[in-house]
Tab-separated table of N, CA and C in Angstrom:
chain	number	residue	atom	x	y	z
A	189	UNK	N	0.868	-1.183	-0.066
A	189	UNK	CA	-0.035	-0.008	-0.053
A	189	UNK	C	0.854	1.187	0.060
A	190	UNK	N	0.608	2.307	-0.831
A	190	UNK	CA	1.306	3.361	-0.858
A	190	UNK	C	0.717	4.383	0.206
A	191	UNK	N	1.621	5.018	0.886
A	191	UNK	CA	1.222	5.927	1.831
A	191	UNK	C	0.762	7.342	1.305
A	192	UNK	N	-0.502	7.760	1.645
A	192	UNK	CA	-0.964	9.082	1.053
A	192	UNK	C	-0.059	10.269	1.774
A	193	UNK	N	-0.035	11.359	0.909
A	193	UNK	CA	0.646	12.463	1.500
A	193	UNK	C	-0.154	13.056	2.619
A	194	UNK	N	-1.495	13.076	2.522
A	194	UNK	CA	-2.332	13.719	3.517
A	194	UNK	C	-3.466	12.790	4.053
A	195	UNK	N	-3.786	12.867	5.256
A	195	UNK	CA	-4.976	12.226	5.840
A	195	UNK	C	-5.864	13.427	6.291
A	196	UNK	N	-7.020	13.460	5.806
A	196	UNK	CA	-7.995	14.361	6.541
A	196	UNK	C	-8.843	13.494	7.495
A	197	UNK	N	-8.796	14.084	8.694
A	197	UNK	CA	-9.654	13.355	9.756
A	197	UNK	C	-10.783	14.184	9.944
A	198	UNK	N	-11.945	13.572	9.697
A	198	UNK	CA	-13.363	14.158	9.741
A	198	UNK	C	-13.955	13.523	11.045
A	199	UNK	N	-14.493	14.361	11.835
A	199	UNK	CA	-15.295	13.749	13.093
A	199	UNK	C	-16.602	14.329	13.094
A	200	UNK	N	-17.484	13.552	13.622
A	200	UNK	CA	-18.943	13.898	13.675
A	200	UNK	C	-19.657	13.100	14.716
A	201	UNK	N	-20.541	13.760	15.547
A	201	UNK	CA	-21.408	13.096	16.430
A	201	UNK	C	-22.879	13.532	16.118
A	202	UNK	N	-23.025	14.246	15.112
A	202	UNK	CA	-24.344	14.717	14.730
A	202	UNK	C	-25.055	13.817	13.593
A	203	UNK	N	-26.344	13.909	13.507
A	203	UNK	CA	-26.934	12.978	12.555
A	203	UNK	C	-26.857	13.494	11.005
A	204	UNK	N	-26.426	14.627	10.719
A	204	UNK	CA	-26.185	15.033	9.356
A	204	UNK	C	-25.026	16.019	9.342
A	205	UNK	N	-24.813	16.614	8.104
A	205	UNK	CA	-23.759	17.627	8.028
A	205	UNK	C	-22.391	17.146	7.398
A	206	UNK	N	-22.370	15.822	7.202
A	206	UNK	CA	-21.173	15.367	6.607
A	206	UNK	C	-21.340	15.402	5.052
A	207	UNK	N	-22.518	15.781	4.489
A	207	UNK	CA	-22.717	15.704	3.023
A	207	UNK	C	-21.858	16.953	2.549
A	208	UNK	N	-22.045	18.067	3.193
A	208	UNK	CA	-21.297	19.188	2.719
A	208	UNK	C	-19.662	19.061	2.699
A	209	UNK	N	-19.263	18.314	3.810
A	209	UNK	CA	-17.846	18.095	3.916
A	209	UNK	C	-17.415	17.155	2.827
A	210	UNK	N	-18.067	16.104	2.558
A	210	UNK	CA	-17.719	15.106	1.488
A	210	UNK	C	-17.770	15.812	0.154
A	211	UNK	N	-18.770	16.674	-0.203
A	211	UNK	CA	-18.861	17.299	-1.347
A	211	UNK	C	-17.684	18.193	-1.587
A	212	UNK	N	-17.219	18.864	-0.692
A	212	UNK	CA	-15.845	19.681	-0.755
A	212	UNK	C	-14.673	18.955	-0.921
A	213	UNK	N	-14.566	17.817	-0.152
A	213	UNK	CA	-13.464	17.046	-0.286
A	213	UNK	C	-13.310	16.200	-1.640
A	214	UNK	N	-14.471	15.926	-2.318
A	214	UNK	CA	-14.508	15.277	-3.595
A	214	UNK	C	-14.102	16.209	-4.637
A	215	UNK	N	-14.138	17.559	-4.458
A	215	UNK	CA	-13.632	18.452	-5.435
A	215	UNK	C	-12.276	19.075	-5.214
A	216	UNK	N	-11.411	18.519	-4.416
A	216	UNK	CA	-10.073	18.975	-4.204
A	216	UNK	C	-9.169	18.888	-5.496
A	217	UNK	N	-8.329	19.985	-5.640
A	217	UNK	CA	-7.405	19.927	-6.709
A	217	UNK	C	-6.141	19.056	-6.359
A	218	UNK	N	-5.887	18.866	-5.147
A	218	UNK	CA	-4.773	18.039	-4.695
A	218	UNK	C	-5.473	16.629	-4.371
A	219	UNK	N	-5.141	15.630	-4.941
A	219	UNK	CA	-5.880	14.240	-4.812
A	219	UNK	C	-5.128	13.204	-4.058
A	220	UNK	N	-3.912	13.400	-3.567
A	220	UNK	CA	-3.208	12.369	-2.908
A	220	UNK	C	-3.511	12.393	-1.407
A	221	UNK	N	-4.729	12.199	-1.047
A	221	UNK	CA	-5.107	12.152	0.375
A	221	UNK	C	-6.117	11.004	0.570
A	222	UNK	N	-6.288	10.655	1.823
A	222	UNK	CA	-7.382	9.741	2.388
A	222	UNK	C	-8.195	10.444	3.347
A	223	UNK	N	-9.334	9.855	3.627
A	223	UNK	CA	-10.297	10.351	4.549
A	223	UNK	C	-10.646	9.457	5.704
A	224	UNK	N	-10.240	9.828	6.919
A	224	UNK	CA	-10.785	8.927	8.064
A	224	UNK	C	-11.867	9.667	8.689
A	225	UNK	N	-12.972	9.109	8.602
A	225	UNK	CA	-14.227	9.623	9.094
A	225	UNK	C	-14.627	8.894	10.374
A	226	UNK	N	-14.449	9.605	11.463
A	226	UNK	CA	-14.658	8.926	12.685
A	226	UNK	C	-16.119	9.353	13.159
A	227	UNK	N	-17.035	8.523	13.233
A	227	UNK	CA	-18.425	8.838	13.514
A	227	UNK	C	-19.031	8.140	14.693
A	228	UNK	N	-19.559	9.005	15.448
A	228	UNK	CA	-20.307	8.433	16.680
A	228	UNK	C	-21.528	7.806	16.367
A	229	UNK	N	-22.068	7.976	15.140
A	229	UNK	CA	-23.341	7.393	14.723
A	229	UNK	C	-23.083	6.295	13.629
A	230	UNK	N	-21.857	5.804	13.711
A	230	UNK	CA	-21.273	4.582	12.636
A	230	UNK	C	-22.355	3.595	12.443
A	231	UNK	N	-22.871	2.932	13.460
A	231	UNK	CA	-23.719	1.730	13.363
A	231	UNK	C	-24.981	2.091	12.626
A	232	UNK	N	-25.477	3.323	12.742
A	232	UNK	CA	-26.712	3.663	12.228
A	232	UNK	C	-26.603	4.199	10.729
A	233	UNK	N	-25.443	4.531	10.367
A	233	UNK	CA	-25.401	5.035	8.933
A	233	UNK	C	-24.149	4.691	8.106
A	234	UNK	N	-23.629	3.499	8.422
A	234	UNK	CA	-22.413	3.135	7.752
A	234	UNK	C	-22.656	3.021	6.117
A	235	UNK	N	-23.632	2.239	5.760
A	235	UNK	CA	-23.965	2.058	4.433
A	235	UNK	C	-24.321	3.385	3.575
A	236	UNK	N	-25.048	4.189	4.345
A	236	UNK	CA	-25.456	5.453	3.757
A	236	UNK	C	-24.329	6.444	3.496
A	237	UNK	N	-23.295	6.399	4.403
A	237	UNK	CA	-22.183	7.292	4.223
A	237	UNK	C	-21.302	6.800	3.004
A	238	UNK	N	-21.016	5.473	2.990
A	238	UNK	CA	-20.298	4.971	1.772
A	238	UNK	C	-20.966	5.215	0.426
A	239	UNK	N	-22.373	5.125	0.473
A	239	UNK	CA	-23.151	5.388	-0.687
A	239	UNK	C	-22.926	6.892	-1.114
A	240	UNK	N	-23.099	7.755	-0.060
A	240	UNK	CA	-23.204	9.148	-0.461
A	240	UNK	C	-21.671	9.701	-0.907
A	241	UNK	N	-20.746	9.054	-0.387
A	241	UNK	CA	-19.348	9.318	-0.809
A	241	UNK	C	-19.108	8.970	-2.274
A	242	UNK	N	-19.545	7.877	-2.586
A	242	UNK	CA	-19.582	7.448	-4.033
A	242	UNK	C	-20.514	8.367	-4.905
A	243	UNK	N	-21.570	8.800	-4.358
A	243	UNK	CA	-22.494	9.549	-5.258
A	243	UNK	C	-21.910	11.049	-5.465
A	244	UNK	N	-21.171	11.680	-4.592
A	244	UNK	CA	-20.661	12.894	-4.874
A	244	UNK	C	-19.324	12.951	-5.575
A	245	UNK	N	-18.779	11.656	-5.727
A	245	UNK	CA	-17.550	11.559	-6.379
A	245	UNK	C	-16.237	11.510	-5.686
A	246	UNK	N	-16.266	11.193	-4.395
A	246	UNK	CA	-15.145	11.000	-3.564
A	246	UNK	C	-14.402	9.628	-3.929
A	247	UNK	N	-13.257	9.847	-4.581
A	247	UNK	CA	-12.604	8.702	-5.116
A	247	UNK	C	-11.381	8.297	-4.301
A	248	UNK	N	-11.000	9.055	-3.308
A	248	UNK	CA	-10.015	8.709	-2.432
A	248	UNK	C	-10.422	7.726	-1.432
A	249	UNK	N	-9.440	6.961	-0.818
A	249	UNK	CA	-9.830	6.064	0.172
A	249	UNK	C	-10.590	6.756	1.379
A	250	UNK	N	-11.675	6.050	1.641
A	250	UNK	CA	-12.507	6.630	2.922
A	250	UNK	C	-12.663	5.416	3.961
A	251	UNK	N	-12.223	5.655	5.081
A	251	UNK	CA	-12.292	4.842	6.294
A	251	UNK	C	-13.310	5.408	7.161
A	252	UNK	N	-14.441	4.606	7.184
A	252	UNK	CA	-15.568	5.165	8.048
A	252	UNK	C	-15.541	4.176	9.382
A	253	UNK	N	-15.139	4.716	10.424
A	253	UNK	CA	-14.977	3.960	11.599
A	253	UNK	C	-15.699	4.488	12.804
A	254	UNK	N	-16.116	3.638	13.726
A	254	UNK	CA	-16.952	3.979	14.876
A	254	UNK	C	-15.954	4.869	15.835
A	255	UNK	N	-16.555	5.580	16.614
A	255	UNK	CA	-15.893	6.418	17.698
A	255	UNK	C	-15.512	5.448	18.815
A	256	UNK	N	-14.497	4.885	18.930
A	256	UNK	CA	-14.232	3.793	19.890
A	256	UNK	C	-14.263	4.271	21.314
A	257	UNK	N	-13.880	5.496	21.603
A	257	UNK	CA	-13.821	5.942	22.974
A	257	UNK	C	-15.047	6.586	23.386
A	258	UNK	N	-15.534	6.399	24.476
A	258	UNK	CA	-16.769	7.054	24.982
A	258	UNK	C	-16.475	8.502	25.501
A	259	UNK	N	-17.352	9.398	25.066
A	259	UNK	CA	-17.292	10.845	25.729
A	259	UNK	C	-18.597	11.296	25.489
A	260	UNK	N	-19.213	12.049	26.350
A	260	UNK	CA	-20.540	12.503	26.186
A	260	UNK	C	-20.664	13.398	24.977
A	261	UNK	N	-21.629	13.503	24.285
A	261	UNK	CA	-21.722	14.441	23.133
A	261	UNK	C	-22.127	15.870	23.623
A	262	UNK	N	-21.922	16.865	22.898
A	262	UNK	CA	-21.650	16.738	21.497
A	262	UNK	C	-20.084	16.912	21.251
A	263	UNK	N	-19.451	17.877	21.853
A	263	UNK	CA	-18.125	18.262	21.397
A	263	UNK	C	-17.063	17.263	21.889
A	264	UNK	N	-17.196	16.627	23.013
A	264	UNK	CA	-16.278	15.814	23.603
A	264	UNK	C	-16.162	14.555	22.827
A	265	UNK	N	-17.331	14.112	22.214
A	265	UNK	CA	-17.426	12.941	21.333
A	265	UNK	C	-16.557	13.191	20.066
A	266	UNK	N	-16.615	14.396	19.546
A	266	UNK	CA	-15.825	14.664	18.384
A	266	UNK	C	-14.336	14.691	18.718
A	267	UNK	N	-13.942	15.243	19.881
A	267	UNK	CA	-12.664	15.229	20.224
A	267	UNK	C	-12.143	13.839	20.489
A	268	UNK	N	-12.816	12.961	21.007
A	268	UNK	CA	-12.419	11.619	21.183
A	268	UNK	C	-12.252	10.877	19.757
A	269	UNK	N	-13.159	11.292	18.837
A	269	UNK	CA	-13.040	10.722	17.530
A	269	UNK	C	-11.898	11.282	16.794
A	270	UNK	N	-11.376	12.563	16.969
A	270	UNK	CA	-10.169	12.982	16.460
A	270	UNK	C	-8.916	12.220	17.020
A	271	UNK	N	-8.978	11.832	18.179
A	271	UNK	CA	-7.851	11.001	18.695
A	271	UNK	C	-7.871	9.595	17.995
A	272	UNK	N	-8.970	9.099	17.809
A	272	UNK	CA	-9.058	7.763	17.080
A	272	UNK	C	-8.572	7.962	15.708
A	273	UNK	N	-9.018	9.137	15.028
A	273	UNK	CA	-8.553	9.350	13.598
A	273	UNK	C	-7.053	9.549	13.562
A	274	UNK	N	-6.451	10.187	14.452
A	274	UNK	CA	-5.048	10.482	14.523
A	274	UNK	C	-4.340	9.147	14.640
A	275	UNK	N	-4.860	8.230	15.375
A	275	UNK	CA	-4.260	6.897	15.585
A	275	UNK	C	-4.218	6.058	14.293
A	276	UNK	N	-5.283	6.252	13.526
A	276	UNK	CA	-5.477	5.543	12.235
A	276	UNK	C	-4.878	6.207	11.063
A	277	UNK	N	-4.452	7.474	11.005
A	277	UNK	CA	-4.067	8.151	9.919
A	277	UNK	C	-2.652	7.599	9.340
A	278	UNK	N	-2.637	7.405	8.058
A	278	UNK	CA	-1.487	6.950	7.421
A	278	UNK	C	-0.784	8.111	6.671
A	279	UNK	N	-1.267	9.168	6.553
A	279	UNK	CA	-0.624	10.289	5.784
A	279	UNK	C	0.428	10.872	6.496
A	280	UNK	N	1.373	11.552	5.718
A	280	UNK	CA	2.490	12.193	6.326
A	280	UNK	C	1.982	13.484	7.055
A	281	UNK	N	0.888	14.136	6.559
A	281	UNK	CA	0.407	15.441	7.190
A	281	UNK	C	-1.081	15.046	7.485
A	282	UNK	N	-1.476	15.403	8.623
A	282	UNK	CA	-2.930	15.257	9.114
A	282	UNK	C	-3.615	16.620	9.286
A	283	UNK	N	-4.712	16.667	8.663
A	283	UNK	CA	-5.550	17.885	8.633
A	283	UNK	C	-6.965	17.552	9.135
A	284	UNK	N	-7.370	18.236	10.312
A	284	UNK	CA	-8.646	17.885	10.968
A	284	UNK	C	-9.814	18.754	10.333
A	285	UNK	N	-10.944	18.148	10.305
A	285	UNK	CA	-12.178	18.921	9.754
A	285	UNK	C	-13.288	18.523	10.602
A	286	UNK	N	-14.099	19.413	11.041
A	286	UNK	CA	-15.426	19.129	11.668
A	286	UNK	C	-16.533	19.076	10.612
A	287	UNK	N	-17.455	18.182	11.071
A	287	UNK	CA	-18.719	18.086	10.063
A	287	UNK	C	-19.377	19.443	9.943
A	288	UNK	N	-20.139	19.512	9.019
A	288	UNK	CA	-20.776	20.811	8.631
A	288	UNK	C	-19.824	21.831	7.979
A	289	UNK	N	-18.673	21.476	7.740
A	289	UNK	CA	-17.623	22.386	7.156
A	289	UNK	C	-17.388	22.222	5.682
A	290	UNK	N	-17.691	23.120	4.900
A	290	UNK	CA	-17.381	23.122	3.455
A	290	UNK	C	-16.057	23.627	3.213
A	291	UNK	N	-15.254	22.828	2.442
A	291	UNK	CA	-13.850	23.274	2.140
A	291	UNK	C	-13.802	23.543	0.692
A	292	UNK	N	-13.090	24.670	0.409
A	292	UNK	CA	-12.913	25.135	-1.024
A	292	UNK	C	-11.957	24.112	-1.850
A	293	UNK	N	-12.009	24.128	-3.040
A	293	UNK	CA	-11.207	23.130	-3.814
A	293	UNK	C	-9.690	23.123	-3.649
A	294	UNK	N	-9.117	24.304	-3.209
A	294	UNK	CA	-7.729	24.381	-2.968
A	294	UNK	C	-7.466	24.231	-1.576
A	295	UNK	N	-8.302	23.747	-0.679
A	295	UNK	CA	-8.167	23.708	0.776
A	295	UNK	C	-6.905	22.837	1.205
A	296	UNK	N	-6.870	21.664	0.644
A	296	UNK	CA	-5.635	20.816	0.987
A	296	UNK	C	-4.389	21.543	0.508
A	297	UNK	N	-4.382	21.967	-0.714
A	297	UNK	CA	-3.217	22.617	-1.252
A	297	UNK	C	-2.664	23.747	-0.368
A	298	UNK	N	-3.745	24.595	0.202
A	298	UNK	CA	-3.240	25.713	1.088
A	298	UNK	C	-2.643	25.178	2.293
A	299	UNK	N	-3.078	24.027	2.864
A	299	UNK	CA	-2.408	23.417	3.968
A	299	UNK	C	-1.039	22.985	3.567
A	300	UNK	N	-0.831	22.342	2.503
A	300	UNK	CA	0.427	21.936	2.097
A	300	UNK	C	1.393	23.095	1.795
A	301	UNK	N	1.040	24.170	1.231
A	301	UNK	CA	1.748	25.275	1.029
A	301	UNK	C	2.232	25.826	2.327
A	302	UNK	N	1.392	25.951	3.371
A	302	UNK	CA	1.713	26.512	4.605
A	302	UNK	C	2.682	25.683	5.319
A	303	UNK	N	2.586	24.329	5.209
A	303	UNK	CA	3.554	23.441	5.786
A	303	UNK	C	4.956	23.456	5.124
A	304	UNK	N	4.889	23.489	3.688
A	304	UNK	CA	6.055	23.558	2.963
A	304	UNK	C	6.784	24.900	3.129
A	305	UNK	N	6.230	25.975	3.164
A	305	UNK	CA	6.935	27.190	3.336
A	305	UNK	C	6.994	27.691	4.805
A	306	UNK	N	6.560	26.824	5.759
A	306	UNK	CA	6.607	27.119	7.129
A	306	UNK	C	5.870	28.575	7.486
A	307	UNK	N	4.808	28.732	6.711
A	307	UNK	CA	3.916	29.853	7.064
A	307	UNK	C	3.239	29.551	8.359
A	308	UNK	N	3.068	30.558	9.202
A	308	UNK	CA	2.303	30.427	10.392
A	308	UNK	C	0.773	30.682	10.209
A	309	UNK	N	0.010	29.640	9.940
A	309	UNK	CA	-1.303	29.937	9.703
A	309	UNK	C	-2.149	28.884	10.479
A	310	UNK	N	-3.209	29.337	10.908
A	310	UNK	CA	-4.248	28.379	11.525
A	310	UNK	C	-5.405	28.380	10.618
A	311	UNK	N	-5.814	27.070	10.269
A	311	UNK	CA	-6.848	26.881	9.281
A	311	UNK	C	-8.142	26.415	10.014
A	312	UNK	N	-9.220	26.944	9.604
A	312	UNK	CA	-10.522	26.484	10.058
A	312	UNK	C	-11.232	26.043	8.915
A	313	UNK	N	-12.394	25.317	9.124
A	313	UNK	CA	-13.210	24.845	7.918
A	313	UNK	C	-13.862	25.938	7.172
A	314	UNK	N	-14.015	27.022	7.780
A	314	UNK	CA	-14.838	28.135	7.097
A	314	UNK	C	-13.871	29.220	6.647
A	315	UNK	N	-12.693	29.538	7.257
A	315	UNK	CA	-11.898	30.666	7.019
A	315	UNK	C	-10.438	30.451	7.422
A	316	UNK	N	-9.562	31.205	7.039
A	316	UNK	CA	-8.156	31.131	7.362
A	316	UNK	C	-7.901	32.347	8.213
A	317	UNK	N	-7.114	32.109	9.309
A	317	UNK	CA	-6.722	33.174	10.050
A	317	UNK	C	-5.134	33.292	10.081
A	318	UNK	N	-4.637	34.507	10.043
A	318	UNK	CA	-3.206	34.656	9.944
A	318	UNK	C	-2.784	34.842	11.575
A	319	UNK	N	-1.845	34.077	11.990
A	319	UNK	CA	-1.295	34.240	13.435
A	319	UNK	C	-0.136	35.062	13.412
A	320	UNK	N	-0.022	36.044	14.292
A	320	UNK	CA	1.211	36.850	14.405
A	320	UNK	C	2.457	35.943	14.774
A	321	UNK	N	3.663	36.258	14.056
A	321	UNK	CA	4.772	35.354	14.409
A	321	UNK	C	5.027	35.401	15.814
A	322	UNK	N	4.903	36.552	16.530
A	322	UNK	CA	5.360	36.543	18.043
A	322	UNK	C	4.274	35.650	18.753
A	323	UNK	N	3.116	35.364	18.354
A	323	UNK	CA	2.177	34.616	19.081
A	323	UNK	C	2.580	33.087	18.821
A	324	UNK	N	3.229	32.785	17.687
A	324	UNK	CA	3.489	31.387	17.350
A	324	UNK	C	4.831	30.939	17.956
A	325	UNK	N	5.871	31.867	17.960
A	325	UNK	CA	7.155	31.463	18.343
A	325	UNK	C	7.491	31.811	19.844
A	326	UNK	N	8.366	31.060	20.367
A	326	UNK	CA	8.929	31.421	21.757
A	326	UNK	C	10.126	32.273	21.535
A	327	UNK	N	10.795	32.658	22.511
A	327	UNK	CA	11.981	33.605	22.412
A	327	UNK	C	13.069	32.903	21.654
A	328	UNK	N	13.232	31.585	21.548
A	328	UNK	CA	14.290	30.895	20.950
A	328	UNK	C	13.816	30.553	19.306
A	329	UNK	N	12.689	30.943	19.025
A	329	UNK	CA	12.282	30.746	17.687
A	329	UNK	C	11.510	29.448	17.453
A	330	UNK	N	11.367	28.557	18.412
A	330	UNK	CA	10.734	27.329	18.287
A	330	UNK	C	9.238	27.556	18.391
A	331	UNK	N	8.467	26.671	17.961
A	331	UNK	CA	6.980	26.691	18.230
A	331	UNK	C	6.797	26.498	19.671
A	332	UNK	N	5.784	27.111	20.065
A	332	UNK	CA	5.360	26.898	21.550
A	332	UNK	C	4.911	25.431	21.928
A	333	UNK	N	5.289	25.090	23.183
A	333	UNK	CA	4.946	23.748	23.564
A	333	UNK	C	3.948	23.813	24.773
A	334	UNK	N	3.072	22.854	24.907
A	334	UNK	CA	2.178	22.832	26.033
A	334	UNK	C	2.767	22.281	27.232
């Protein structure tokens, strides 16, 4: 198996909203990616998710997995899902996406450009925010650590 350049980890604990995300992912100009969709409602909609992904034209590998870790919804279930998605990601670069988030066709390319050129950007599903350099770096020039 060839390792993809990018893994998009998509998390959801809500009954709908992944249609808009899949639609945007299917139209990406950069195509060397996989999607790990960690879904708290997995058992109720597995067949429907796979069918919809095919219907909108998502040709990249899609792994639809249950949210293995228990966390009460709504936001904590998505965070636990992201942890599961990170553990399963095969890509060199991992990008997180929440359900209900539409992504423009160059969304993955913008992430790769920021990574390649070491731009300090924080990406959200709806907009991009420029983070000031002094907020990103410590005094020695390294990224901040928790």
